[in-house]
C-alpha cells in the first residue's frame, strides 16, 4: 500500500512563506515556482507550500491543521527551539508548556497555519 509522501500547506504569498520556512527550518526548497515550492524533508517525502489558484486562498481562509516538528531532548530541546524561533520573530500561539505527550509550543506562519514543536515519540 502507498504511504503519504506529500504534505501541502496552503499559503497566500508563496515567496513570503518560502522565506519564512527556509529561515525557520534552516533548509532550502527543492525547486521554486510561482505557486508551488517543495522542501524535501526525508528521501522521497515533500513538505510543500501551495497557493492553489491565487483567488482561492486568502488570509481569511480558515486553517484546520498543524505542521508538527518532533525533536529529541524532550523539554530542553523544545525550549531551545522556542528561544531560537522567538529570536526570529515568530508569532507565538501557545507558550511552552507540558502536555500529555510532553513539552510543546505552537507558533503560526504568516498565513496563520499552525506549527507545533514537541518531543520525539
PDB file of N, CA and C in Angstrom, residues 17-74:
ATOM      1  N   UNK A  17       6.204  33.039   2.269  1.00  0.00           N
ATOM      2  CA  UNK A  17       6.202  31.796   3.042  1.00  0.00           C
ATOM      3  C   UNK A  17       7.457  30.967   2.806  1.00  0.00           C
ATOM      4  N   UNK A  18       7.988  31.003   1.587  1.00  0.00           N
ATOM      5  CA  UNK A  18       9.243  30.306   1.311  1.00  0.00           C
ATOM      6  C   UNK A  18      10.367  30.886   2.160  1.00  0.00           C
ATOM      7  N   UNK A  19      10.438  32.193   2.238  1.00  0.00           N
ATOM      8  CA  UNK A  19      11.461  32.830   3.075  1.00  0.00           C
ATOM      9  C   UNK A  19      11.258  32.461   4.549  1.00  0.00           C
ATOM     10  N   UNK A  20       9.998  32.467   5.006  1.00  0.00           N
ATOM     11  CA  UNK A  20       9.681  32.138   6.399  1.00  0.00           C
ATOM     12  C   UNK A  20      10.129  30.717   6.733  1.00  0.00           C
ATOM     13  N   UNK A  21       9.693  29.724   5.944  1.00  0.00           N
ATOM     14  CA  UNK A  21      10.018  28.329   6.243  1.00  0.00           C
ATOM     15  C   UNK A  21      11.489  28.011   6.003  1.00  0.00           C
ATOM     16  N   UNK A  22      12.106  28.608   4.994  1.00  0.00           N
ATOM     17  CA  UNK A  22      13.540  28.392   4.772  1.00  0.00           C
ATOM     18  C   UNK A  22      14.343  28.833   5.981  1.00  0.00           C
ATOM     19  N   UNK A  23      14.001  30.009   6.514  1.00  0.00           N
ATOM     20  CA  UNK A  23      14.701  30.526   7.687  1.00  0.00           C
ATOM     21  C   UNK A  23      14.359  29.719   8.930  1.00  0.00           C
ATOM     22  N   UNK A  24      13.082  29.456   9.149  1.00  0.00           N
ATOM     23  CA  UNK A  24      12.646  28.765  10.356  1.00  0.00           C
ATOM     24  C   UNK A  24      13.229  27.357  10.449  1.00  0.00           C
ATOM     25  N   UNK A  25      13.190  26.613   9.355  1.00  0.00           N
ATOM     26  CA  UNK A  25      13.634  25.221   9.359  1.00  0.00           C
ATOM     27  C   UNK A  25      15.064  25.044   8.878  1.00  0.00           C
ATOM     28  N   UNK A  26      15.721  26.148   8.498  1.00  0.00           N
ATOM     29  CA  UNK A  26      17.106  26.122   8.025  1.00  0.00           C
ATOM     30  C   UNK A  26      17.291  25.105   6.893  1.00  0.00           C
ATOM     31  N   UNK A  27      16.426  25.217   5.869  1.00  0.00           N
ATOM     32  CA  UNK A  27      16.531  24.341   4.712  1.00  0.00           C
ATOM     33  C   UNK A  27      16.114  25.088   3.446  1.00  0.00           C
ATOM     34  N   UNK A  28      16.620  24.619   2.336  1.00  0.00           N
ATOM     35  CA  UNK A  28      16.314  25.233   1.049  1.00  0.00           C
ATOM     36  C   UNK A  28      15.295  24.390   0.292  1.00  0.00           C
ATOM     37  N   UNK A  29      14.444  25.026  -0.503  1.00  0.00           N
ATOM     38  CA  UNK A  29      13.473  24.265  -1.296  1.00  0.00           C
ATOM     39  C   UNK A  29      14.153  23.466  -2.408  1.00  0.00           C
ATOM     40  N   UNK A  30      13.464  22.423  -2.851  1.00  0.00           N
ATOM     41  CA  UNK A  30      13.929  21.594  -3.962  1.00  0.00           C
ATOM     42  C   UNK A  30      13.857  22.380  -5.259  1.00  0.00           C
ATOM     43  N   UNK A  31      12.787  23.168  -5.414  1.00  0.00           N
ATOM     44  CA  UNK A  31      12.609  23.989  -6.605  1.00  0.00           C
ATOM     45  C   UNK A  31      11.697  25.160  -6.248  1.00  0.00           C
ATOM     46  N   UNK A  32      11.646  26.132  -7.143  1.00  0.00           N
ATOM     47  CA  UNK A  32      10.813  27.315  -6.935  1.00  0.00           C
ATOM     48  C   UNK A  32       9.907  27.514  -8.143  1.00  0.00           C
ATOM     49  N   UNK A  33       8.615  27.659  -7.886  1.00  0.00           N
ATOM     50  CA  UNK A  33       7.685  28.054  -8.934  1.00  0.00           C
ATOM     51  C   UNK A  33       6.823  29.169  -8.341  1.00  0.00           C
ATOM     52  N   UNK A  34       6.074  29.880  -9.154  1.00  0.00           N
ATOM     53  CA  UNK A  34       5.277  30.994  -8.625  1.00  0.00           C
ATOM     54  C   UNK A  34       4.213  30.587  -7.593  1.00  0.00           C
ATOM     55  N   UNK A  35       3.688  29.341  -7.660  1.00  0.00           N
ATOM     56  CA  UNK A  35       2.597  28.962  -6.758  1.00  0.00           C
ATOM     57  C   UNK A  35       2.851  27.687  -5.963  1.00  0.00           C
ATOM     58  N   UNK A  36       4.005  27.026  -6.156  1.00  0.00           N
ATOM     59  CA  UNK A  36       4.282  25.743  -5.500  1.00  0.00           C
ATOM     60  C   UNK A  36       5.778  25.662  -5.201  1.00  0.00           C
ATOM     61  N   UNK A  37       6.118  25.435  -3.922  1.00  0.00           N
ATOM     62  CA  UNK A  37       7.523  25.325  -3.527  1.00  0.00           C
ATOM     63  C   UNK A  37       7.675  24.129  -2.584  1.00  0.00           C
ATOM     64  N   UNK A  38       8.342  23.054  -3.059  1.00  0.00           N
ATOM     65  CA  UNK A  38       8.536  21.876  -2.220  1.00  0.00           C
ATOM     66  C   UNK A  38       9.883  21.888  -1.488  1.00  0.00           C
ATOM     67  N   UNK A  39       9.853  21.328  -0.272  1.00  0.00           N
ATOM     68  CA  UNK A  39      11.057  21.075   0.522  1.00  0.00           C
ATOM     69  C   UNK A  39      11.112  19.568   0.742  1.00  0.00           C
ATOM     70  N   UNK A  40      12.260  18.942   0.498  1.00  0.00           N
ATOM     71  CA  UNK A  40      12.383  17.507   0.773  1.00  0.00           C
ATOM     72  C   UNK A  40      12.752  17.339   2.233  1.00  0.00           C
ATOM     73  N   UNK A  41      11.851  16.751   3.018  1.00  0.00           N
ATOM     74  CA  UNK A  41      12.077  16.612   4.459  1.00  0.00           C
ATOM     75  C   UNK A  41      12.631  15.238   4.831  1.00  0.00           C
ATOM     76  N   UNK A  42      12.543  14.299   3.920  1.00  0.00           N
ATOM     77  CA  UNK A  42      13.142  12.969   4.040  1.00  0.00           C
ATOM     78  C   UNK A  42      13.205  12.421   2.617  1.00  0.00           C
ATOM     79  N   UNK A  43      14.028  11.428   2.363  1.00  0.00           N
ATOM     80  CA  UNK A  43      14.086  10.900   1.000  1.00  0.00           C
ATOM     81  C   UNK A  43      12.698  10.509   0.493  1.00  0.00           C
ATOM     82  N   UNK A  44      12.284  11.147  -0.593  1.00  0.00           N
ATOM     83  CA  UNK A  44      11.001  10.844  -1.203  1.00  0.00           C
ATOM     84  C   UNK A  44       9.788  11.439  -0.502  1.00  0.00           C
ATOM     85  N   UNK A  45      10.004  12.308   0.499  1.00  0.00           N
ATOM     86  CA  UNK A  45       8.896  12.927   1.238  1.00  0.00           C
ATOM     87  C   UNK A  45       9.013  14.441   1.119  1.00  0.00           C
ATOM     88  N   UNK A  46       7.934  15.080   0.642  1.00  0.00           N
ATOM     89  CA  UNK A  46       7.947  16.522   0.438  1.00  0.00           C
ATOM     90  C   UNK A  46       6.955  17.230   1.356  1.00  0.00           C
ATOM     91  N   UNK A  47       7.385  18.372   1.828  1.00  0.00           N
ATOM     92  CA  UNK A  47       6.570  19.358   2.535  1.00  0.00           C
ATOM     93  C   UNK A  47       6.523  20.526   1.562  1.00  0.00           C
ATOM     94  N   UNK A  48       5.329  20.914   1.103  1.00  0.00           N
ATOM     95  CA  UNK A  48       5.265  21.918   0.044  1.00  0.00           C
ATOM     96  C   UNK A  48       4.330  23.065   0.392  1.00  0.00           C
ATOM     97  N   UNK A  49       4.702  24.233  -0.053  1.00  0.00           N
ATOM     98  CA  UNK A  49       3.882  25.428   0.053  1.00  0.00           C
ATOM     99  C   UNK A  49       3.120  25.563  -1.256  1.00  0.00           C
ATOM    100  N   UNK A  50       1.823  25.836  -1.161  1.00  0.00           N
ATOM    101  CA  UNK A  50       0.981  25.850  -2.354  1.00  0.00           C
ATOM    102  C   UNK A  50      -0.038  26.966  -2.232  1.00  0.00           C
ATOM    103  N   UNK A  51      -0.100  27.807  -3.237  1.00  0.00           N
ATOM    104  CA  UNK A  51      -1.082  28.881  -3.204  1.00  0.00           C
ATOM    105  C   UNK A  51      -2.382  28.481  -3.878  1.00  0.00           C
ATOM    106  N   UNK A  52      -2.404  27.328  -4.511  1.00  0.00           N
ATOM    107  CA  UNK A  52      -3.594  26.955  -5.267  1.00  0.00           C
ATOM    108  C   UNK A  52      -3.802  28.001  -6.345  1.00  0.00           C
ATOM    109  N   UNK A  53      -5.014  28.222  -6.698  1.00  0.00           N
ATOM    110  CA  UNK A  53      -5.301  29.350  -7.582  1.00  0.00           C
ATOM    111  C   UNK A  53      -5.251  30.594  -6.712  1.00  0.00           C
ATOM    112  N   UNK A  54      -4.618  31.606  -7.161  1.00  0.00           N
ATOM    113  CA  UNK A  54      -4.431  32.809  -6.363  1.00  0.00           C
ATOM    114  C   UNK A  54      -5.687  33.399  -5.765  1.00  0.00           C
ATOM    115  N   UNK A  55      -6.826  33.154  -6.387  1.00  0.00           N
ATOM    116  CA  UNK A  55      -8.073  33.731  -5.894  1.00  0.00           C
ATOM    117  C   UNK A  55      -8.790  32.839  -4.881  1.00  0.00           C
ATOM    118  N   UNK A  56      -8.242  31.656  -4.571  1.00  0.00           N
ATOM    119  CA  UNK A  56      -8.954  30.740  -3.682  1.00  0.00           C
ATOM    120  C   UNK A  56      -8.387  30.674  -2.268  1.00  0.00           C
ATOM    121  N   UNK A  57      -7.151  31.086  -2.058  1.00  0.00           N
ATOM    122  CA  UNK A  57      -6.548  31.037  -0.724  1.00  0.00           C
ATOM    123  C   UNK A  57      -6.219  32.458  -0.299  1.00  0.00           C
ATOM    124  N   UNK A  58      -6.868  32.917   0.747  1.00  0.00           N
ATOM    125  CA  UNK A  58      -6.647  34.264   1.256  1.00  0.00           C
ATOM    126  C   UNK A  58      -6.338  34.184   2.749  1.00  0.00           C
ATOM    127  N   UNK A  59      -5.882  35.282   3.349  1.00  0.00           N
ATOM    128  CA  UNK A  59      -5.661  35.261   4.801  1.00  0.00           C
ATOM    129  C   UNK A  59      -6.929  34.917   5.585  1.00  0.00           C
ATOM    130  N   UNK A  60      -8.091  35.103   4.998  1.00  0.00           N
ATOM    131  CA  UNK A  60      -9.345  34.774   5.686  1.00  0.00           C
ATOM    132  C   UNK A  60      -9.711  33.298   5.573  1.00  0.00           C
ATOM    133  N   UNK A  61      -8.984  32.528   4.739  1.00  0.00           N
ATOM    134  CA  UNK A  61      -9.275  31.104   4.592  1.00  0.00           C
ATOM    135  C   UNK A  61      -9.003  30.399   5.913  1.00  0.00           C
ATOM    136  N   UNK A  62      -9.995  29.688   6.471  1.00  0.00           N
ATOM    137  CA  UNK A  62      -9.774  29.000   7.754  1.00  0.00           C
ATOM    138  C   UNK A  62      -8.693  27.931   7.645  1.00  0.00           C
ATOM    139  N   UNK A  63      -7.928  27.783   8.690  1.00  0.00           N
ATOM    140  CA  UNK A  63      -6.896  26.746   8.768  1.00  0.00           C
ATOM    141  C   UNK A  63      -7.387  25.691   9.758  1.00  0.00           C
ATOM    142  N   UNK A  64      -7.151  24.428   9.466  1.00  0.00           N
ATOM    143  CA  UNK A  64      -7.644  23.384  10.355  1.00  0.00           C
ATOM    144  C   UNK A  64      -6.633  22.281  10.598  1.00  0.00           C
ATOM    145  N   UNK A  65      -5.367  22.572  10.407  1.00  0.00           N
ATOM    146  CA  UNK A  65      -4.348  21.555  10.635  1.00  0.00           C
ATOM    147  C   UNK A  65      -3.114  22.186  11.265  1.00  0.00           C
ATOM    148  N   UNK A  66      -2.218  21.330  11.723  1.00  0.00           N
ATOM    149  CA  UNK A  66      -0.940  21.778  12.279  1.00  0.00           C
ATOM    150  C   UNK A  66       0.179  21.029  11.583  1.00  0.00           C
ATOM    151  N   UNK A  67       1.296  21.701  11.395  1.00  0.00           N
ATOM    152  CA  UNK A  67       2.529  21.063  10.976  1.00  0.00           C
ATOM    153  C   UNK A  67       3.238  20.692  12.272  1.00  0.00           C
ATOM    154  N   UNK A  68       3.735  19.479  12.365  1.00  0.00           N
ATOM    155  CA  UNK A  68       4.417  19.050  13.579  1.00  0.00           C
ATOM    156  C   UNK A  68       5.901  18.873  13.365  1.00  0.00           C
ATOM    157  N   UNK A  69       6.675  19.321  14.328  1.00  0.00           N
ATOM    158  CA  UNK A  69       8.115  19.115  14.331  1.00  0.00           C
ATOM    159  C   UNK A  69       8.462  18.443  15.650  1.00  0.00           C
ATOM    160  N   UNK A  70       8.821  17.161  15.594  1.00  0.00           N
ATOM    161  CA  UNK A  70       9.207  16.436  16.799  1.00  0.00           C
ATOM    162  C   UNK A  70      10.724  16.439  16.899  1.00  0.00           C
ATOM    163  N   UNK A  71      11.209  16.812  18.074  1.00  0.00           N
ATOM    164  CA  UNK A  71      12.648  16.944  18.263  1.00  0.00           C
ATOM    165  C   UNK A  71      13.120  16.117  19.460  1.00  0.00           C
ATOM    166  N   UNK A  72      14.394  15.720  19.462  1.00  0.00           N
ATOM    167  CA  UNK A  72      14.934  14.982  20.610  1.00  0.00           C
ATOM    168  C   UNK A  72      15.202  15.915  21.787  1.00  0.00           C
ATOM    169  N   UNK A  73      15.581  15.356  22.882  1.00  0.00           N
ATOM    170  CA  UNK A  73      15.962  16.071  24.101  1.00  0.00           C
ATOM    171  C   UNK A  73      14.767  16.625  24.858  1.00  0.00           C
ATOM    172  N   UNK A  74      13.595  16.118  24.634  1.00  0.00           N
ATOM    173  CA  UNK A  74      12.381  16.456  25.389  1.00  0.00           C
ATOM    174  C   UNK A  74      12.297  17.929  25.743  1.00  0.00           C
TER     175      UNK A  74
END
